[in-house]
Amino acid sequence: MSIFSPARLLQLTVATFLLLIACTNLEAIGEESLAHSNEGLEFSHPLISNSPSPETKIRLDYLFLDVDGEVEDEELGEEGEGPSKFKESTIRLGLEYAFNRNISLEAEIPYTFLNADNGPNENNFNNIEVGLKLATFLLEEYGVILGGGIKLGLPTGDDSKGIGSDNIFEIEPFADFGVKIQDFELVGFLTLGFPVNQNRHQDEGDELKYNLSMLYPLGDIIEILLEFDGLTVLNGHGDGESVLNIDPGIKVAPFNLKQLVLGFGAGFPLTNDEEFEYRLIGSIFYFFHTSH
């Protein structure tokens, strides 16, 4: 078995996840005042990726994708092949609640609009995601946070419209890290995606997803970002396909309000395999503490 096989990667992810739980419990024994305070190591929130720091926030996103390519048959159910060129707009509500600085629950609720050049326009809820995020601060004095967790994608979409899925569940364990060197922040995520409950005509493959975000503040109210995200299909339909995207962005805290942050970014593919021609993202964050 290859060291990069899905089974081996799953074992490694689960082992890391269990180790993080143990480290978090050990850390909590020695923590009393930091559990609900704003002191200590915290990371700003990227636009495309996630923050390794558990936090309590509300987020509203608008995502726009310009797609020039064929939609796969299995994404459209019995409707057949989709339009060769279309535009996709998604409004997404994100919620996160941190029980303490080590653990939080997350939910993302997207609603998507498809505008085809040569086909009907469609709209529907996309797949809703719920997740658990853990973090350990054992290396906090070195400016390092390690974490992990798991996400579950719910089949709240509609295959016949080409928006999400109405039967496939996505199980996504992940590991993450954050490194802070003075004001510079580096954040990385590695995620395995396993589709389950597929119909016999579906052949969605397991996916390895990766995100890397670099952030630097310009004064008190502006932060600039450079993010990379990609995925590799490990088996099934599209086996071996790999995409990598680059996303420059900016975040602004208007009137120097640390709780309220606005973000804007644009993404472009770097590989021949691509999910879109370009994408745009606009985000509004509201944090229930001073971290951003």
Coordinates of N, CA and C in Angstrom, one line a residue, residues 28-259:
A28 N -5.6 21.8 29.2 CA -6.7 22.4 29.9 C -6.5 22.2 31.4
I29 N -5.8 21.2 31.8 CA -5.5 20.9 33.2 C -4.8 22.1 33.9
G30 N -3.8 22.6 33.1 CA -3.0 23.7 33.6 C -3.5 25.1 33.3
E31 N -4.6 25.2 32.6 CA -5.2 26.5 32.3 C -6.4 26.8 33.1
E32 N -6.4 28.0 33.6 CA -7.6 28.4 34.4 C -8.1 29.8 33.8
S33 N -7.2 30.8 33.8 CA -7.5 32.1 33.4 C -7.6 32.3 31.9
L34 N -6.8 31.5 31.2 CA -6.8 31.7 29.7 C -8.0 31.2 29.0
A35 N -8.7 30.3 29.6 CA -9.7 29.5 28.9 C -10.8 30.5 28.2
H36 N -11.1 31.5 28.9 CA -12.2 32.4 28.3 C -11.6 33.8 28.2
S37 N -10.3 34.0 28.1 CA -9.8 35.4 28.0 C -9.4 35.7 26.6
N38 N -9.0 36.9 26.3 CA -8.5 37.3 25.0 C -7.0 37.4 25.0
E39 N -6.3 36.9 26.0 CA -4.9 36.9 26.1 C -4.3 35.7 25.3
G40 N -3.1 35.8 25.0 CA -2.4 34.6 24.4 C -2.4 34.7 22.9
L41 N -2.0 33.6 22.3 CA -1.8 33.6 20.8 C -3.1 33.4 20.1
E42 N -3.3 34.3 19.2 CA -4.5 34.3 18.3 C -4.1 34.6 16.9
F43 N -4.9 34.2 16.0 CA -4.7 34.4 14.5 C -5.8 35.1 13.9
S44 N -5.5 36.0 12.9 CA -6.5 36.6 12.1 C -7.1 35.6 11.2
H45 N -8.3 35.9 10.7 CA -9.1 34.9 9.9 C -8.8 35.1 8.4
P46 N -8.3 34.1 7.7 CA -8.1 34.2 6.2 C -9.5 34.4 5.5
L47 N -9.5 34.6 4.2 CA -10.7 34.7 3.4 C -11.1 33.3 2.8
I48 N -10.1 32.6 2.2 CA -10.4 31.4 1.6 C -10.3 30.2 2.6
S49 N -9.3 30.2 3.3 CA -9.0 29.2 4.3 C -9.8 29.5 5.6
N50 N -9.4 28.8 6.7 CA -10.0 29.0 8.0 C -9.0 29.5 9.0
S51 N -9.4 29.9 10.2 CA -8.5 30.2 11.2 C -8.2 29.0 12.1
P52 N -7.0 28.8 12.5 CA -6.7 27.7 13.4 C -7.2 28.0 14.8
S53 N -7.5 29.2 15.1 CA -7.9 29.6 16.5 C -9.4 29.4 16.6
P54 N -9.9 28.6 17.6 CA -11.4 28.6 17.9 C -11.8 30.0 18.3
E55 N -13.0 30.5 17.8 CA -13.5 31.8 18.0 C -15.0 31.8 17.9
T56 N -15.6 32.9 18.4 CA -17.0 33.0 18.3 C -17.3 34.2 17.3
K57 N -18.0 33.8 16.2 CA -18.1 34.8 15.2 C -19.3 34.5 14.3
I58 N -19.8 35.6 13.6 CA -20.7 35.5 12.5 C -20.1 36.0 11.2
R59 N -20.2 35.2 10.1 CA -19.6 35.6 8.9 C -20.6 35.5 7.8
L60 N -20.6 36.5 6.9 CA -21.4 36.5 5.7 C -20.5 36.7 4.5
D61 N -20.6 35.8 3.5 CA -19.8 35.8 2.3 C -20.6 35.9 1.1
Y62 N -20.1 36.6 0.1 CA -20.6 36.5 -1.3 C -19.5 36.0 -2.2
L63 N -19.7 34.9 -2.8 CA -18.7 34.3 -3.7 C -19.2 34.2 -5.1
F64 N -18.4 34.6 -6.1 CA -18.7 34.6 -7.5 C -17.7 33.8 -8.2
L65 N -18.1 32.9 -9.1 CA -17.2 32.1 -9.9 C -17.6 32.2 -11.4
D66 N -16.6 32.4 -12.2 CA -16.9 32.4 -13.7 C -16.3 31.1 -14.1
V67 N -17.1 30.2 -14.6 CA -16.7 28.8 -15.0 C -16.8 28.6 -16.5
D68 N -15.8 28.1 -17.1 CA -15.7 27.8 -18.5 C -15.3 26.4 -18.7
G69 N -16.3 25.5 -18.7 CA -16.0 24.1 -18.8 C -17.3 23.3 -18.6
E70 N -17.2 22.0 -18.8 CA -18.4 21.2 -18.7 C -18.7 20.8 -17.3
V71 N -20.0 20.8 -16.9 CA -20.4 20.3 -15.6 C -20.5 18.8 -15.7
E72 N -20.0 18.0 -14.7 CA -20.1 16.6 -14.9 C -21.5 16.1 -14.8
D73 N -21.7 15.0 -15.6 CA -23.1 14.4 -15.6 C -23.6 14.1 -14.2
E74 N -22.7 13.5 -13.4 CA -23.2 13.0 -12.1 C -23.6 14.2 -11.2
E75 N -23.1 15.4 -11.5 CA -23.5 16.5 -10.7 C -24.9 17.0 -11.1
L76 N -25.3 16.6 -12.2 CA -26.7 17.1 -12.7 C -27.7 15.9 -12.8
G77 N -27.3 14.8 -12.2 CA -28.3 13.7 -12.1 C -28.7 13.3 -13.5
E78 N -30.0 13.2 -13.7 CA -30.5 12.7 -15.0 C -30.7 13.8 -16.0
E79 N -30.3 15.0 -15.6 CA -30.5 16.1 -16.5 C -29.4 16.1 -17.7
G80 N -28.4 15.3 -17.5 CA -27.4 15.2 -18.5 C -26.3 16.3 -18.4
E81 N -25.6 16.5 -19.5 CA -24.4 17.4 -19.4 C -24.9 18.9 -19.3
G82 N -24.2 19.6 -18.4 CA -24.5 20.9 -18.1 C -24.0 21.9 -19.1
P83 N -24.2 23.2 -18.9 CA -23.7 24.2 -19.8 C -22.2 24.3 -19.8
S84 N -21.6 24.7 -21.0 CA -20.2 24.7 -21.1 C -19.6 26.0 -20.4
K85 N -20.5 27.0 -20.2 CA -20.0 28.2 -19.6 C -21.2 28.8 -18.7
F86 N -20.8 29.1 -17.5 CA -21.9 29.6 -16.6 C -21.2 30.4 -15.5
K87 N -22.0 31.1 -14.8 CA -21.6 31.9 -13.6 C -22.3 31.5 -12.4
E88 N -21.5 31.4 -11.3 CA -22.1 30.8 -10.0 C -21.9 31.9 -8.9
S89 N -23.0 32.2 -8.3 CA -23.0 33.2 -7.2 C -23.5 32.4 -5.9
T90 N -22.8 32.6 -4.8 CA -23.2 32.0 -3.6 C -23.2 33.0 -2.4
I91 N -24.3 33.0 -1.7 CA -24.4 33.7 -0.4 C -24.3 32.7 0.7
R92 N -23.3 32.9 1.6 CA -23.0 31.9 2.6 C -22.9 32.5 4.0
L93 N -23.7 31.9 4.9 CA -23.7 32.3 6.3 C -22.8 31.4 7.1
G94 N -21.8 31.9 7.8 CA -21.0 31.1 8.6 C -21.1 31.5 10.1
L95 N -21.3 30.4 10.9 CA -21.4 30.6 12.4 C -20.4 29.8 13.1
E96 N -19.8 30.3 14.1 CA -18.9 29.6 15.0 C -19.0 30.0 16.4
Y97 N -19.0 29.0 17.3 CA -19.1 29.2 18.7 C -17.9 28.5 19.4
A98 N -17.1 29.3 20.1 CA -16.0 28.7 20.9 C -16.4 28.5 22.3
F99 N -16.3 27.3 22.8 CA -16.6 27.0 24.2 C -15.4 27.5 25.1
N100 N -14.2 27.4 24.6 CA -13.0 28.0 25.2 C -12.0 28.2 24.1
R101 N -10.8 28.5 24.4 CA -9.8 28.7 23.4 C -9.3 27.5 22.7
N102 N -9.8 26.3 23.1 CA -9.3 25.0 22.6 C -10.3 24.3 21.7
I103 N -11.6 24.7 21.7 CA -12.6 23.9 21.0 C -13.8 24.8 20.5
S104 N -14.2 24.6 19.3 CA -15.4 25.3 18.8 C -16.2 24.5 17.9
L105 N -17.5 24.9 17.7 CA -18.4 24.2 16.7 C -18.6 25.2 15.6
E106 N -18.7 24.7 14.3 CA -18.9 25.6 13.2 C -20.0 25.1 12.3
A107 N -20.6 26.1 11.6 CA -21.6 25.7 10.6 C -21.5 26.7 9.4
E108 N -21.7 26.2 8.2 CA -21.8 27.0 7.0 C -23.0 26.7 6.2
I109 N -23.8 27.7 5.9 CA -25.1 27.5 5.2 C -25.0 28.3 3.9
P110 N -24.8 27.7 2.7 CA -24.7 28.4 1.5 C -26.0 28.3 0.6
Y111 N -26.3 29.3 -0.1 CA -27.4 29.3 -1.1 C -26.8 29.8 -2.4
T112 N -26.9 29.0 -3.5 CA -26.2 29.2 -4.7 C -27.2 29.5 -5.9
F113 N -26.7 30.4 -6.8 CA -27.4 30.8 -8.0 C -26.5 30.4 -9.2
L114 N -27.1 29.7 -10.1 CA -26.4 29.3 -11.4 C -27.0 30.1 -12.5
N115 N -26.2 30.8 -13.3 CA -26.6 31.5 -14.5 C -25.9 31.0 -15.7
A116 N -26.5 30.2 -16.5 CA -25.9 29.5 -17.6 C -26.0 30.4 -18.9
D117 N -25.0 30.4 -19.7 CA -25.0 31.1 -21.0 C -26.0 30.4 -21.9
N118 N -26.0 29.1 -21.9 CA -26.9 28.3 -22.8 C -27.7 27.3 -22.1
G119 N -28.4 27.7 -21.1 CA -29.2 26.8 -20.3 C -30.1 27.5 -19.3
P120 N -30.9 26.8 -18.5 CA -31.8 27.4 -17.6 C -31.0 27.9 -16.4
N121 N -31.5 29.0 -15.7 CA -30.9 29.5 -14.5 C -31.5 28.7 -13.3
E122 N -30.7 28.4 -12.4 CA -31.1 27.6 -11.2 C -30.7 28.2 -9.9
N123 N -31.3 27.9 -8.8 CA -30.9 28.3 -7.5 C -31.4 27.3 -6.5
N124 N -30.6 27.1 -5.4 CA -30.9 26.1 -4.4 C -29.9 26.2 -3.3
F125 N -30.3 25.7 -2.1 CA -29.3 25.5 -1.1 C -28.2 24.6 -1.6
N126 N -27.0 24.9 -1.3 CA -25.9 24.1 -1.5 C -25.7 23.2 -0.3
N127 N -24.6 22.4 -0.3 CA -24.4 21.5 0.9 C -24.0 22.2 2.1
I128 N -24.8 22.1 3.2 CA -24.5 22.7 4.5 C -23.4 21.9 5.1
E129 N -22.5 22.6 5.8 CA -21.4 22.0 6.5 C -21.4 22.3 8.0
V130 N -21.2 21.3 8.8 CA -21.1 21.4 10.3 C -19.7 20.8 10.7
G131 N -19.1 21.4 11.7 CA -17.8 20.9 12.0 C -17.4 21.1 13.5
L132 N -16.3 20.4 13.9 CA -15.7 20.6 15.2 C -14.3 20.9 15.0
K133 N -13.8 22.0 15.6 CA -12.4 22.5 15.5 C -11.7 22.4 16.9
L134 N -10.5 21.8 16.9 CA -9.7 21.8 18.1 C -8.4 22.5 17.9
A135 N -7.9 23.0 19.0 CA -6.5 23.6 19.0 C -5.8 23.4 20.2
T136 N -4.5 23.2 20.1 CA -3.6 23.1 21.3 C -2.6 24.2 21.3
F137 N -2.3 24.7 22.5 CA -1.3 25.8 22.6 C -0.1 25.4 23.3
L138 N 0.3 24.2 23.2 CA 1.5 23.7 23.9 C 2.8 24.4 23.4
L139 N 2.7 24.9 22.2 CA 3.9 25.5 21.6 C 3.6 27.0 21.5
E140 N 2.8 27.6 22.3 CA 2.4 29.0 22.2 C 3.5 29.9 22.4
E141 N 4.5 29.6 23.3 CA 5.6 30.5 23.5 C 6.5 30.6 22.3
Y142 N 6.4 29.7 21.3 CA 7.2 29.8 20.1 C 6.4 30.4 19.0
G143 N 5.1 30.8 19.3 CA 4.3 31.4 18.2 C 3.6 30.4 17.3
V144 N 3.4 29.2 17.8 CA 2.9 28.0 17.0 C 1.6 27.5 17.7
I145 N 0.6 27.3 16.9 CA -0.6 26.6 17.3 C -0.8 25.4 16.4
L146 N -1.2 24.2 16.9 CA -1.5 23.0 16.2 C -3.0 22.7 16.4
G147 N -3.6 22.1 15.4 CA -5.0 21.8 15.6 C -5.5 20.8 14.6
G148 N -6.8 20.6 14.7 CA -7.4 19.6 13.8 C -8.9 19.6 14.1
G149 N -9.6 18.6 13.4 CA -11.0 18.5 13.6 C -11.7 17.7 12.5
I150 N -12.9 17.9 12.4 CA -13.7 17.1 11.4 C -14.9 17.9 10.9
K151 N -15.2 17.9 9.6 CA -16.4 18.5 9.1 C -17.3 17.4 8.4
L152 N -18.5 17.7 8.4 CA -19.5 16.9 7.8 C -20.3 17.7 6.8
G153 N -20.3 17.3 5.5 CA -21.1 18.0 4.5 C -22.4 17.3 4.4
L154 N -23.5 18.0 4.6 CA -24.8 17.4 4.5 C -25.4 17.5 3.1
P155 N -26.2 16.5 2.7 CA -26.8 16.6 1.3 C -28.0 17.4 1.2
T156 N -27.8 18.7 1.3 CA -28.9 19.7 1.2 C -29.0 20.3 -0.1
G157 N -28.2 19.9 -1.1 CA -28.3 20.4 -2.4 C -29.3 19.7 -3.3
D158 N -29.1 19.9 -4.6 CA -30.1 19.3 -5.6 C -29.2 18.9 -6.8
D159 N -29.1 17.6 -7.0 CA -28.3 17.1 -8.1 C -28.9 17.5 -9.5
S160 N -30.2 17.5 -9.6 CA -30.8 17.8 -10.9 C -30.6 19.3 -11.3
K161 N -30.2 20.1 -10.4 CA -29.9 21.5 -10.7 C -28.4 21.8 -10.8
G162 N -27.6 20.8 -10.5 CA -26.2 21.0 -10.5 C -25.6 21.8 -9.3
I163 N -26.4 21.8 -8.2 CA -26.0 22.5 -7.1 C -25.9 21.6 -5.9
G164 N -24.6 21.3 -5.5 CA -24.4 20.3 -4.4 C -25.0 19.0 -4.7
S165 N -25.4 18.2 -3.7 CA -25.9 16.9 -3.8 C -27.1 16.7 -2.9
D166 N -28.0 15.9 -3.3 CA -29.2 15.5 -2.4 C -29.1 14.2 -1.8
N167 N -27.9 13.5 -1.9 CA -27.7 12.2 -1.3 C -26.3 11.9 -0.7
I168 N -25.3 12.6 -1.2 CA -23.9 12.3 -0.8 C -23.6 13.1 0.5
F169 N -23.1 12.4 1.5 CA -22.5 13.0 2.7 C -21.0 13.1 2.5
E170 N -20.4 14.2 2.9 CA -18.9 14.4 2.9 C -18.4 14.3 4.3
I171 N -17.5 13.4 4.5 CA -16.8 13.3 5.8 C -15.4 13.9 5.6
E172 N -15.0 14.9 6.3 CA -13.7 15.6 6.1 C -12.9 15.8 7.4
P173 N -12.1 14.9 7.8 CA -11.1 15.1 8.9 C -10.0 16.0 8.4
F174 N -9.5 16.9 9.3 CA -8.5 17.8 8.8 C -7.5 18.1 10.0
A175 N -6.3 18.5 9.6 CA -5.2 18.9 10.5 C -4.8 20.3 10.1
D176 N -4.4 21.2 11.0 CA -4.0 22.5 10.7 C -2.9 23.0 11.6
F177 N -2.3 24.1 11.2 CA -1.2 24.7 12.0 C -1.3 26.3 11.8
G178 N -0.7 27.0 12.7 CA -0.6 28.4 12.6 C 0.8 28.8 13.2
V179 N 1.5 29.7 12.4 CA 2.8 30.2 12.9 C 2.8 31.7 12.9
K180 N 3.1 32.3 14.0 CA 3.2 33.8 14.0 C 4.6 34.2 14.4
I181 N 5.1 35.0 13.4 CA 6.5 35.6 13.6 C 6.3 37.1 13.6
Q182 N 6.4 37.7 14.8 CA 6.1 39.1 15.0 C 4.7 39.4 14.4
D183 N 4.5 40.2 13.4 CA 3.2 40.5 12.9 C 2.8 39.5 11.7
F184 N 3.7 38.8 11.2 CA 3.5 37.9 10.0 C 2.8 36.6 10.5
E185 N 1.8 36.2 9.8 CA 1.0 35.0 10.1 C 1.0 34.0 9.0
L186 N 1.3 32.7 9.3 CA 1.2 31.6 8.3 C 0.3 30.6 8.8
V187 N -0.7 30.2 8.0 CA -1.7 29.2 8.4 C -1.8 28.2 7.3
G188 N -1.9 26.9 7.7 CA -2.0 25.8 6.8 C -3.1 24.8 7.2
F189 N -3.8 24.2 6.2 CA -4.8 23.2 6.5 C -4.6 22.1 5.5
L190 N -4.7 20.8 6.0 CA -4.7 19.6 5.2 C -6.0 18.8 5.5
T191 N -6.8 18.6 4.5 CA -8.1 17.9 4.6 C -8.3 16.7 3.7
L192 N -8.9 15.7 4.3 CA -9.3 14.5 3.5 C -10.8 14.5 3.3
G193 N -11.3 14.4 2.1 CA -12.7 14.3 1.9 C -13.1 13.0 1.4
F194 N -14.1 12.4 2.1 CA -14.6 11.1 1.7 C -16.1 11.2 1.4
P195 N -16.6 11.0 0.2 CA -18.0 11.0 -0.1 C -18.6 9.6 0.2
V196 N -19.7 9.6 0.9 CA -20.4 8.4 1.2 C -21.9 8.5 0.8
N197 N -22.5 7.3 0.7 CA -23.9 7.2 0.4 C -24.2 7.6 -1.1
Q198 N -23.3 7.2 -2.0 CA -23.4 7.5 -3.4 C -24.4 6.5 -4.1
N199 N -25.0 7.0 -5.1 CA -25.9 6.1 -5.9 C -25.0 5.3 -6.8
R200 N -25.5 4.2 -7.4 CA -24.7 3.3 -8.2 C -24.1 3.9 -9.4
H201 N -24.8 5.0 -9.9 CA -24.2 5.7 -11.1 C -23.2 6.8 -10.8
Q202 N -23.0 7.0 -9.5 CA -22.1 8.0 -9.1 C -20.7 7.4 -8.7
D203 N -19.7 8.2 -9.0 CA -18.3 7.7 -8.8 C -17.4 8.8 -8.3
E204 N -17.9 9.6 -7.3 CA -17.2 10.7 -6.8 C -16.0 10.1 -6.0
G205 N -14.8 10.7 -6.2 CA -13.6 10.2 -5.6 C -13.2 10.9 -4.3
D206 N -12.4 10.2 -3.5 CA -11.8 10.8 -2.3 C -10.9 12.0 -2.8
E207 N -10.8 13.0 -1.9 CA -10.0 14.2 -2.3 C -9.1 14.6 -1.1
L208 N -7.9 15.0 -1.5 CA -6.9 15.6 -0.6 C -6.9 17.1 -0.9
K209 N -7.3 17.9 0.1 CA -7.4 19.3 0.0 C -6.3 20.0 0.8
Y210 N -5.8 21.2 0.3 CA -4.8 21.8 1.0 C -4.9 23.3 0.9
N211 N -4.6 24.1 2.0 CA -4.7 25.5 2.0 C -3.5 26.1 2.7
L212 N -3.0 27.2 2.2 CA -1.9 27.9 2.8 C -2.2 29.4 2.7
S213 N -2.2 30.1 3.9 CA -2.5 31.5 3.9 C -1.4 32.3 4.6
M214 N -1.0 33.4 4.0 CA 0.0 34.3 4.5 C -0.6 35.7 4.7
L215 N -0.4 36.3 5.9 CA -1.1 37.5 6.2 C -0.1 38.5 6.9
Y216 N -0.2 39.7 6.6 CA 0.6 40.8 7.2 C -0.2 42.0 7.3
P217 N -0.2 42.6 8.5 CA -1.0 43.9 8.8 C -0.2 45.1 8.3
L218 N -0.9 46.0 7.7 CA -0.4 47.3 7.3 C -1.0 48.4 8.2
G219 N -0.5 48.6 9.3 CA -1.1 49.5 10.3 C -2.1 48.8 11.1
D220 N -3.0 49.6 11.7 CA -4.0 49.0 12.6 C -5.3 48.5 12.0
I221 N -5.6 49.0 10.8 CA -6.9 48.7 10.2 C -6.8 47.9 8.9
I222 N -5.7 47.7 8.3 CA -5.6 47.0 7.0 C -4.6 45.8 7.2
E223 N -5.1 44.7 6.6 CA -4.3 43.5 6.5 C -4.3 43.0 5.0
I224 N -3.1 42.6 4.5 CA -3.0 42.0 3.2 C -2.8 40.5 3.3
L225 N -3.3 39.7 2.3 CA -3.3 38.3 2.4 C -2.8 37.8 1.0
L226 N -2.2 36.6 1.1 CA -1.9 35.8 -0.1 C -2.2 34.4 0.2
E227 N -3.2 33.8 -0.5 CA -3.6 32.4 -0.1 C -3.5 31.5 -1.3
F228 N -3.2 30.2 -1.0 CA -3.2 29.2 -2.0 C -4.1 28.1 -1.5
D229 N -4.9 27.5 -2.5 CA -5.8 26.4 -2.1 C -5.8 25.5 -3.3
G230 N -6.0 24.2 -3.0 CA -6.0 23.2 -4.1 C -6.5 21.9 -3.6
L231 N -6.7 21.0 -4.5 CA -7.1 19.6 -4.2 C -6.6 18.6 -5.2
T232 N -6.5 17.4 -4.8 CA -6.1 16.3 -5.7 C -7.1 15.2 -5.5
V233 N -7.6 14.7 -6.6 CA -8.6 13.6 -6.6 C -7.8 12.3 -6.5
L234 N -8.1 11.5 -5.5 CA -7.3 10.3 -5.2 C -7.8 9.0 -5.8
N235 N -9.0 9.0 -6.3 CA -9.6 7.8 -6.9 C -10.9 8.2 -7.5
G236 N -11.6 7.2 -8.1 CA -12.9 7.4 -8.7 C -12.8 8.3 -9.9
H237 N -14.0 8.9 -10.3 CA -14.0 9.8 -11.4 C -13.1 11.0 -11.2
G238 N -12.2 11.3 -12.2 CA -11.3 12.3 -12.1 C -10.0 12.0 -11.4
D239 N -9.8 10.7 -11.2 CA -8.6 10.2 -10.5 C -7.3 10.8 -11.0
G240 N -6.5 11.4 -10.1 CA -5.3 12.1 -10.5 C -5.4 13.5 -10.9
E241 N -6.6 14.0 -11.1 CA -6.7 15.5 -11.4 C -6.3 16.3 -10.2
S242 N -5.6 17.4 -10.4 CA -5.1 18.2 -9.3 C -5.3 19.7 -9.7
V243 N -5.8 20.5 -8.8 CA -5.9 22.0 -9.1 C -5.2 22.7 -8.0
L244 N -4.7 23.9 -8.4 CA -4.1 24.8 -7.4 C -4.5 26.2 -7.8
N245 N -5.0 27.0 -6.8 CA -5.4 28.4 -7.1 C -4.6 29.4 -6.2
I246 N -4.5 30.6 -6.6 CA -3.9 31.7 -5.9 C -4.9 32.8 -5.6
D247 N -4.9 33.3 -4.4 CA -5.9 34.3 -4.0 C -5.3 35.4 -3.2
P248 N -5.0 36.5 -3.9 CA -4.6 37.7 -3.1 C -5.8 38.4 -2.5
G249 N -5.7 39.0 -1.4 CA -6.8 39.7 -0.7 C -6.5 40.7 0.3
I250 N -7.5 41.4 0.8 CA -7.3 42.5 1.7 C -8.4 42.5 2.7
K251 N -8.1 42.8 4.0 CA -9.1 42.9 5.0 C -8.9 44.3 5.7
V252 N -10.1 44.9 6.0 CA -10.1 46.2 6.6 C -11.0 46.2 7.8
A253 N -10.6 46.8 8.9 CA -11.4 47.0 10.1 C -11.9 48.5 10.1
P254 N -13.1 48.8 9.6 CA -13.5 50.2 9.4 C -13.6 50.9 10.8
F255 N -13.2 52.1 10.9 CA -13.2 52.9 12.1 C -12.4 52.2 13.2
N256 N -11.5 51.3 12.8 CA -10.6 50.6 13.8 C -11.4 49.8 14.8
L257 N -12.6 49.3 14.3 CA -13.4 48.4 15.1 C -12.9 47.0 15.0
K258 N -12.3 46.4 16.0 CA -11.7 45.1 15.8 C -12.7 44.0 15.7
Q259 N -13.9 44.2 16.2 CA -15.0 43.2 16.1 C -15.5 43.1 14.7

